[in-house]
PDB file of C-alpha atoms in Angstrom:
ATOM      1  CA  ALA A  10       0.052  -0.083   0.050  1.00  0.00           C
ATOM      2  CA  GLN A  11       1.154   3.564  -0.684  1.00  0.00           C
ATOM      3  CA  THR A  12       2.061   6.018   2.012  1.00  0.00           C
ATOM      4  CA  VAL A  13       3.014   9.251   2.340  1.00  0.00           C
ATOM      5  CA  THR A  14       5.186  10.896   5.082  1.00  0.00           C
ATOM      6  CA  GLN A  15       5.501  14.515   5.641  1.00  0.00           C
ATOM      7  CA  SER A  16       8.597  14.515   8.506  1.00  0.00           C
ATOM      8  CA  GLN A  17       7.759  18.113   9.583  1.00  0.00           C
ATOM      9  CA  PRO A  18       5.127  18.610  11.543  1.00  0.00           C
ATOM     10  CA  GLU A  19       5.381  22.058  12.063  1.00  0.00           C
ATOM     11  CA  MET A  20       7.582  24.845   9.946  1.00  0.00           C
ATOM     12  CA  SER A  21       7.805  28.816  10.457  1.00  0.00           C
ATOM     13  CA  VAL A  22       9.086  31.026   8.042  1.00  0.00           C
ATOM     14  CA  GLN A  23       9.688  34.910   8.142  1.00  0.00           C
ATOM     15  CA  GLU A  24       7.136  37.136   5.829  1.00  0.00           C
ATOM     16  CA  ALA A  25       8.741  37.441   2.448  1.00  0.00           C
ATOM     17  CA  GLU A  26      11.309  34.773   2.828  1.00  0.00           C
ATOM     18  CA  THR A  27      11.176  31.198   1.260  1.00  0.00           C
ATOM     19  CA  VAL A  28      10.201  27.911   2.865  1.00  0.00           C
ATOM     20  CA  THR A  29      10.398  24.201   1.886  1.00  0.00           C
ATOM     21  CA  LEU A  30       8.163  21.496   3.185  1.00  0.00           C
ATOM     22  CA  SER A  31       9.263  17.945   2.674  1.00  0.00           C
ATOM     23  CA  CYS A  32       7.080  14.871   1.427  1.00  0.00           C
ATOM     24  CA  THR A  33       8.114  11.574   1.066  1.00  0.00           C
ATOM     25  CA  TYR A  34       6.111   8.615  -0.463  1.00  0.00           C
ATOM     26  CA  ASP A  35       6.225   5.021  -1.166  1.00  0.00           C
ATOM     27  CA  THR A  36       4.812   3.285  -4.063  1.00  0.00           C
ATOM     28  CA  SER A  37       5.773   0.495  -6.615  1.00  0.00           C
ATOM     29  CA  GLU A  38       3.835   2.190  -9.540  1.00  0.00           C
ATOM     30  CA  SER A  39       5.575   4.014 -12.117  1.00  0.00           C
ATOM     31  CA  ASP A  40       2.772   6.278 -12.897  1.00  0.00           C
ATOM     32  CA  TYR A  41       0.715   8.475 -10.319  1.00  0.00           C
ATOM     33  CA  TYR A  42      -0.180  11.799  -9.401  1.00  0.00           C
ATOM     34  CA  LEU A  43       0.932  14.061  -6.438  1.00  0.00           C
ATOM     35  CA  PHE A  44      -0.725  17.025  -4.807  1.00  0.00           C
ATOM     36  CA  TRP A  45      -0.287  19.784  -2.214  1.00  0.00           C
ATOM     37  CA  TYR A  46      -3.152  20.995  -0.446  1.00  0.00           C
ATOM     38  CA  LYS A  47      -3.696  23.926   1.699  1.00  0.00           C
ATOM     39  CA  GLN A  48      -6.032  23.876   4.746  1.00  0.00           C
ATOM     40  CA  PRO A  49      -6.314  27.228   6.568  1.00  0.00           C
ATOM     41  CA  PRO A  50      -7.830  28.116   9.677  1.00  0.00           C
ATOM     42  CA  SER A  51     -11.281  27.776   7.871  1.00  0.00           C
ATOM     43  CA  ARG A  52     -10.723  24.379   7.370  1.00  0.00           C
ATOM     44  CA  GLN A  53     -11.533  24.055   3.532  1.00  0.00           C
ATOM     45  CA  MET A  54      -9.104  21.999   1.768  1.00  0.00           C
ATOM     46  CA  ILE A  55      -7.548  23.958  -1.386  1.00  0.00           C
ATOM     47  CA  LEU A  56      -5.399  22.487  -4.011  1.00  0.00           C
ATOM     48  CA  VAL A  57      -2.287  24.123  -4.337  1.00  0.00           C
ATOM     49  CA  ILE A  58      -0.250  22.230  -7.050  1.00  0.00           C
ATOM     50  CA  ARG A  59      -0.503  18.915  -8.837  1.00  0.00           C
ATOM     51  CA  GLN A  60       2.158  16.886 -10.405  1.00  0.00           C
ATOM     52  CA  GLU A  61       1.938  14.318 -12.830  1.00  0.00           C
ATOM     53  CA  ALA A  62       4.702  11.640 -12.346  1.00  0.00           C
ATOM     54  CA  TYR A  63       5.262  11.023 -15.950  1.00  0.00           C
ATOM     55  CA  LYS A  64       6.223  14.417 -16.280  1.00  0.00           C
ATOM     56  CA  GLN A  65       9.984  15.654 -15.617  1.00  0.00           C
ATOM     57  CA  GLN A  66       9.136  19.119 -15.317  1.00  0.00           C
ATOM     58  CA  ASN A  67       8.268  20.449 -11.932  1.00  0.00           C
ATOM     59  CA  ALA A  68       5.254  22.086 -11.554  1.00  0.00           C
ATOM     60  CA  THR A  69       4.698  25.792 -10.635  1.00  0.00           C
ATOM     61  CA  GLU A  70       1.667  27.839  -9.864  1.00  0.00           C
ATOM     62  CA  ASN A  71       2.782  31.330  -8.878  1.00  0.00           C
ATOM     63  CA  ARG A  72       4.693  31.775  -5.736  1.00  0.00           C
ATOM     64  CA  PHE A  73       4.402  27.763  -5.067  1.00  0.00           C
ATOM     65  CA  SER A  74       6.686  25.181  -6.914  1.00  0.00           C
ATOM     66  CA  VAL A  75       7.788  21.550  -6.271  1.00  0.00           C
ATOM     67  CA  ASN A  76      10.882  19.814  -6.375  1.00  0.00           C
ATOM     68  CA  PHE A  77       9.745  16.319  -7.691  1.00  0.00           C
ATOM     69  CA  GLN A  78      12.507  13.587  -7.257  1.00  0.00           C
ATOM     70  CA  LYS A  79      11.035  10.301  -8.870  1.00  0.00           C
ATOM     71  CA  ALA A  80      13.721   8.155  -8.194  1.00  0.00           C
ATOM     72  CA  ALA A  81      13.991   9.451  -4.637  1.00  0.00           C
ATOM     73  CA  LYS A  82      10.258   9.309  -4.299  1.00  0.00           C
ATOM     74  CA  SER A  83      10.617  12.964  -3.062  1.00  0.00           C
ATOM     75  CA  PHE A  84       7.838  15.723  -3.299  1.00  0.00           C
ATOM     76  CA  SER A  85       8.706  19.174  -1.718  1.00  0.00           C
ATOM     77  CA  LEU A  86       6.867  22.206  -1.887  1.00  0.00           C
ATOM     78  CA  LYS A  87       8.671  25.462  -1.782  1.00  0.00           C
ATOM     79  CA  ILE A  88       6.641  28.693  -1.245  1.00  0.00           C
ATOM     80  CA  SER A  89       8.631  31.994  -2.211  1.00  0.00           C
ATOM     81  CA  ASP A  90       7.788  35.308  -0.724  1.00  0.00           C
ATOM     82  CA  SER A  91       5.706  33.795   1.579  1.00  0.00           C
ATOM     83  CA  GLN A  92       2.776  35.901   2.711  1.00  0.00           C
ATOM     84  CA  LEU A  93       0.899  36.129   6.270  1.00  0.00           C
ATOM     85  CA  GLY A  94      -2.066  34.187   4.370  1.00  0.00           C
ATOM     86  CA  ASP A  95       0.136  31.213   3.730  1.00  0.00           C
ATOM     87  CA  ALA A  96      -0.388  30.340   7.049  1.00  0.00           C
ATOM     88  CA  ALA A  97      -1.989  26.865   7.129  1.00  0.00           C
ATOM     89  CA  MET A  98      -1.612  23.059   7.485  1.00  0.00           C
ATOM     90  CA  TYR A  99      -0.379  21.753   4.341  1.00  0.00           C
ATOM     91  CA  PHE A 100      -0.828  18.237   3.222  1.00  0.00           C
ATOM     92  CA  CYS A 101       1.044  15.964   0.732  1.00  0.00           C
ATOM     93  CA  ALA A 102      -1.142  13.553  -1.347  1.00  0.00           C
ATOM     94  CA  TYR A 103      -0.771  10.545  -3.356  1.00  0.00           C
ATOM     95  CA  ARG A 104      -3.158   9.108  -5.986  1.00  0.00           C
ATOM     96  CA  SER A 105      -2.472   6.083  -8.209  1.00  0.00           C
ATOM     97  CA  SER A 106      -3.353   6.196 -11.750  1.00  0.00           C
ATOM     98  CA  LYS A 107      -4.467   2.800 -11.977  1.00  0.00           C
ATOM     99  CA  GLY A 108      -8.134   2.002 -11.766  1.00  0.00           C
ATOM    100  CA  GLY A 109      -9.146   0.057  -8.501  1.00  0.00           C
ATOM    101  CA  SER A 110      -6.903   2.594  -6.412  1.00  0.00           C
ATOM    102  CA  GLU A 111      -9.180   5.532  -6.409  1.00  0.00           C
ATOM    103  CA  LYS A 112      -8.453   7.210  -3.150  1.00  0.00           C
ATOM    104  CA  LEU A 113      -6.058  10.098  -2.128  1.00  0.00           C
ATOM    105  CA  VAL A 114      -3.581   8.906   0.510  1.00  0.00           C
ATOM    106  CA  PHE A 115      -2.458  11.988   2.523  1.00  0.00           C
ATOM    107  CA  GLY A 116       0.465  12.427   4.682  1.00  0.00           C
ATOM    108  CA  LYS A 117      -0.243  13.813   8.454  1.00  0.00           C
ATOM    109  CA  GLY A 118       0.315  17.409   7.483  1.00  0.00           C
ATOM    110  CA  THR A 119       2.679  20.286   8.115  1.00  0.00           C
ATOM    111  CA  LYS A 120       1.947  23.400  10.062  1.00  0.00           C
ATOM    112  CA  LEU A 121       3.216  26.517   8.495  1.00  0.00           C
ATOM    113  CA  THR A 122       3.372  29.626  10.640  1.00  0.00           C
ATOM    114  CA  VAL A 123       4.282  32.665   8.948  1.00  0.00           C
ATOM    115  CA  ASN A 124       5.939  35.453  11.265  1.00  0.00           C
ATOM    116  CA  PRO A 125       5.509  39.343  10.513  1.00  0.00           C
TER     117      PRO A 125
ATOM    118  CA  GLU B   8     -20.189  28.661  -9.289  1.00  0.00           C
ATOM    119  CA  ALA B   9     -18.444  25.122  -9.169  1.00  0.00           C
ATOM    120  CA  GLN B  10     -18.514  23.964  -5.912  1.00  0.00           C
ATOM    121  CA  VAL B  11     -19.258  21.025  -3.568  1.00  0.00           C
ATOM    122  CA  THR B  12     -21.562  21.764  -0.756  1.00  0.00           C
ATOM    123  CA  GLN B  13     -21.999  19.907   2.635  1.00  0.00           C
ATOM    124  CA  ASN B  14     -24.592  19.782   5.228  1.00  0.00           C
ATOM    125  CA  PRO B  15     -24.616  20.406   8.083  1.00  0.00           C
ATOM    126  CA  ARG B  16     -21.364  22.201   8.482  1.00  0.00           C
ATOM    127  CA  TYR B  17     -21.670  21.537  12.484  1.00  0.00           C
ATOM    128  CA  LEU B  18     -23.330  19.051  14.301  1.00  0.00           C
ATOM    129  CA  ILE B  19     -23.479  17.614  17.857  1.00  0.00           C
ATOM    130  CA  THR B  20     -25.516  14.563  18.435  1.00  0.00           C
ATOM    131  CA  VAL B  21     -25.791  11.695  20.816  1.00  0.00           C
ATOM    132  CA  THR B  22     -24.640   8.310  20.518  1.00  0.00           C
ATOM    133  CA  GLY B  23     -27.081   5.971  18.660  1.00  0.00           C
ATOM    134  CA  LYS B  24     -29.401   8.638  16.804  1.00  0.00           C
ATOM    135  CA  LYS B  25     -29.109   8.223  13.099  1.00  0.00           C
ATOM    136  CA  LEU B  26     -27.800  10.830  11.101  1.00  0.00           C
ATOM    137  CA  THR B  27     -27.097  11.902   7.511  1.00  0.00           C
ATOM    138  CA  VAL B  28     -24.380  14.551   6.033  1.00  0.00           C
ATOM    139  CA  THR B  29     -25.321  15.793   2.479  1.00  0.00           C
ATOM    140  CA  CYS B  30     -23.086  16.281  -0.062  1.00  0.00           C
ATOM    141  CA  SER B  31     -23.798  17.826  -3.352  1.00  0.00           C
ATOM    142  CA  GLN B  32     -21.723  18.919  -6.654  1.00  0.00           C
ATOM    143  CA  ASN B  33     -22.765  20.966  -9.468  1.00  0.00           C
ATOM    144  CA  MET B  34     -19.845  20.140 -11.835  1.00  0.00           C
ATOM    145  CA  ASN B  35     -21.205  16.938 -13.289  1.00  0.00           C
ATOM    146  CA  HIS B  36     -18.421  14.855 -11.656  1.00  0.00           C
ATOM    147  CA  GLU B  37     -18.609  11.089 -11.873  1.00  0.00           C
ATOM    148  CA  TYR B  38     -16.394  10.519  -8.779  1.00  0.00           C
ATOM    149  CA  MET B  39     -17.090  11.130  -5.088  1.00  0.00           C
ATOM    150  CA  SER B  40     -15.569  10.351  -2.016  1.00  0.00           C
ATOM    151  CA  TRP B  41     -15.804  10.975   1.819  1.00  0.00           C
ATOM    152  CA  TYR B  42     -12.881  11.443   4.241  1.00  0.00           C
ATOM    153  CA  ARG B  43     -12.836  12.098   7.867  1.00  0.00           C
ATOM    154  CA  GLN B  44      -9.792  14.149   9.307  1.00  0.00           C
ATOM    155  CA  ASP B  45      -8.680  13.683  12.823  1.00  0.00           C
ATOM    156  CA  PRO B  46      -5.768  15.446  14.637  1.00  0.00           C
ATOM    157  CA  GLY B  47      -2.502  13.247  13.670  1.00  0.00           C
ATOM    158  CA  LEU B  48      -4.135  10.974  11.407  1.00  0.00           C
ATOM    159  CA  GLY B  49      -4.409  13.287   8.431  1.00  0.00           C
ATOM    160  CA  LEU B  50      -7.181  12.621   5.964  1.00  0.00           C
ATOM    161  CA  ARG B  51      -8.638   9.098   5.440  1.00  0.00           C
ATOM    162  CA  GLN B  52     -11.008   7.704   3.150  1.00  0.00           C
ATOM    163  CA  ILE B  53     -14.153   6.251   4.038  1.00  0.00           C
ATOM    164  CA  TYR B  54     -16.252   5.389   0.993  1.00  0.00           C
ATOM    165  CA  TYR B  55     -15.947   6.355  -2.595  1.00  0.00           C
ATOM    166  CA  SER B  56     -18.241   6.267  -5.725  1.00  0.00           C
ATOM    167  CA  MET B  57     -17.066   6.130  -9.092  1.00  0.00           C
ATOM    168  CA  ASN B  58     -20.702   6.535 -10.589  1.00  0.00           C
ATOM    169  CA  VAL B  59     -24.323   6.433  -9.784  1.00  0.00           C
ATOM    170  CA  GLU B  60     -25.140   3.203  -8.138  1.00  0.00           C
ATOM    171  CA  VAL B  61     -21.309   2.229  -7.860  1.00  0.00           C
ATOM    172  CA  THR B  62     -19.740   2.831  -4.325  1.00  0.00           C
ATOM    173  CA  ASP B  63     -17.028   0.942  -2.687  1.00  0.00           C
ATOM    174  CA  LYS B  64     -15.105   1.116   0.889  1.00  0.00           C
ATOM    175  CA  GLY B  65     -12.182   2.942   1.546  1.00  0.00           C
ATOM    176  CA  ASP B  66      -9.924   2.758   4.555  1.00  0.00           C
ATOM    177  CA  VAL B  67     -12.259   3.248   7.490  1.00  0.00           C
ATOM    178  CA  PRO B  68     -15.959   2.262   6.168  1.00  0.00           C
ATOM    179  CA  GLU B  69     -16.746   0.903   9.508  1.00  0.00           C
ATOM    180  CA  GLY B  70     -19.787   2.689  11.104  1.00  0.00           C
ATOM    181  CA  TYR B  71     -20.918   4.500   8.165  1.00  0.00           C
ATOM    182  CA  LYS B  72     -23.127   3.952   5.146  1.00  0.00           C
ATOM    183  CA  VAL B  73     -23.469   5.775   1.711  1.00  0.00           C
ATOM    184  CA  SER B  74     -25.494   5.785  -1.090  1.00  0.00           C
ATOM    185  CA  ARG B  75     -25.426   7.369  -4.869  1.00  0.00           C
ATOM    186  CA  LYS B  76     -29.017   7.539  -6.386  1.00  0.00           C
ATOM    187  CA  GLU B  77     -28.117  10.667  -8.415  1.00  0.00           C
ATOM    188  CA  LYS B  78     -24.795  11.564 -10.195  1.00  0.00           C
ATOM    189  CA  ARG B  79     -24.783  15.119  -7.873  1.00  0.00           C
ATOM    190  CA  ASN B  80     -25.506  13.629  -4.651  1.00  0.00           C
ATOM    191  CA  PHE B  81     -23.554  11.312  -2.288  1.00  0.00           C
ATOM    192  CA  PRO B  82     -24.823  11.308   1.272  1.00  0.00           C
ATOM    193  CA  LEU B  83     -23.062  10.098   4.178  1.00  0.00           C
ATOM    194  CA  ILE B  84     -25.174   7.946   6.801  1.00  0.00           C
ATOM    195  CA  LEU B  85     -24.428   7.230  10.352  1.00  0.00           C
ATOM    196  CA  GLU B  86     -26.775   4.550  11.095  1.00  0.00           C
ATOM    197  CA  SER B  87     -25.968   4.577  15.274  1.00  0.00           C
ATOM    198  CA  PRO B  88     -23.353   7.194  15.805  1.00  0.00           C
ATOM    199  CA  SER B  89     -20.842   6.482  18.528  1.00  0.00           C
ATOM    200  CA  PRO B  90     -18.103   9.019  20.156  1.00  0.00           C
ATOM    201  CA  ASN B  91     -15.225   7.674  17.850  1.00  0.00           C
ATOM    202  CA  GLN B  92     -16.787   9.333  14.895  1.00  0.00           C
ATOM    203  CA  THR B  93     -16.225  12.582  16.318  1.00  0.00           C
ATOM    204  CA  SER B  94     -14.200  13.914  13.556  1.00  0.00           C
ATOM    205  CA  LEU B  95     -14.139  16.552  10.497  1.00  0.00           C
ATOM    206  CA  TYR B  96     -15.985  14.929   7.461  1.00  0.00           C
ATOM    207  CA  PHE B  97     -14.973  16.270   3.959  1.00  0.00           C
ATOM    208  CA  CYS B  98     -16.830  15.178   0.730  1.00  0.00           C
ATOM    209  CA  ALA B  99     -14.705  15.345  -2.374  1.00  0.00           C
ATOM    210  CA  SER B 100     -15.587  15.246  -6.013  1.00  0.00           C
ATOM    211  CA  SER B 101     -13.427  14.716  -9.466  1.00  0.00           C
ATOM    212  CA  LEU B 102     -14.468  14.383 -13.000  1.00  0.00           C
ATOM    213  CA  SER B 103     -12.914  11.055 -12.998  1.00  0.00           C
ATOM    214  CA  PHE B 104     -10.756   9.076 -10.387  1.00  0.00           C
ATOM    215  CA  ALA B 105      -7.389  10.224 -11.949  1.00  0.00           C
ATOM    216  CA  ASP B 106      -8.794  14.068 -12.007  1.00  0.00           C
ATOM    217  CA  THR B 107      -7.902  16.450  -9.437  1.00  0.00           C
ATOM    218  CA  GLN B 108     -10.265  16.408  -6.226  1.00  0.00           C
ATOM    219  CA  TYR B 109     -12.266  19.221  -5.164  1.00  0.00           C
ATOM    220  CA  PHE B 110     -13.632  19.345  -1.699  1.00  0.00           C
ATOM    221  CA  GLY B 111     -16.414  20.661  -0.129  1.00  0.00           C
ATOM    222  CA  PRO B 112     -16.391  23.018   3.145  1.00  0.00           C
ATOM    223  CA  GLY B 113     -16.133  20.289   5.656  1.00  0.00           C
ATOM    224  CA  THR B 114     -18.734  18.942   8.535  1.00  0.00           C
ATOM    225  CA  ARG B 115     -17.676  18.926  12.119  1.00  0.00           C
ATOM    226  CA  LEU B 116     -19.462  16.284  13.866  1.00  0.00           C
ATOM    227  CA  THR B 117     -19.397  15.731  17.502  1.00  0.00           C
ATOM    228  CA  VAL B 118     -21.014  12.522  18.936  1.00  0.00           C
ATOM    229  CA  LEU B 119     -21.717  12.754  22.844  1.00  0.00           C
TER     230      LEU B 119
END
């Protein structure tokens, strides 16, 4: 079974600086999807970024980018120019591309604090 | 506006009193799913549905039921709630199982 590990329960960053959140996963599959979700205090789950495993190019969305290392099974999230509104729980998630494995497997999350 | 809605958003109930949490999406998505979120455990899948009348168990289905009679709705039923079902529940949907899942706002359930 696939597992997702976020080794940093909590992280903090100064406003306007850069922070990287770590995520590793375990799978025997070659094709899959990886996601970062943000959960602010409102509890809403918001998609931050998505990466297809067959794509070598790292996904980017404005200030958010990933470092996808397929061989190392690593999928870290970099937040540049951190803003107070980035403070939230961040969840890394894995999804198989095979039929019959429809669920998202989540890590336990990293709580990000942004200091003014 | 494309969205997933859940009702109620907050619910306090007592052990054994049947309840239903509704989930509806207006995006014509085929795939829908229920998750529960507990501190230190992340999100875990309860049930999912690939399409109308097609449902299957996730990782933690015990104590829950679902139905998918219409494409847009996927209610979660707790026939006899217990305190260990106190949790934050999310409904999610996607166009297909391989697409990005979009989440509802969550339902905070407390079972006394």
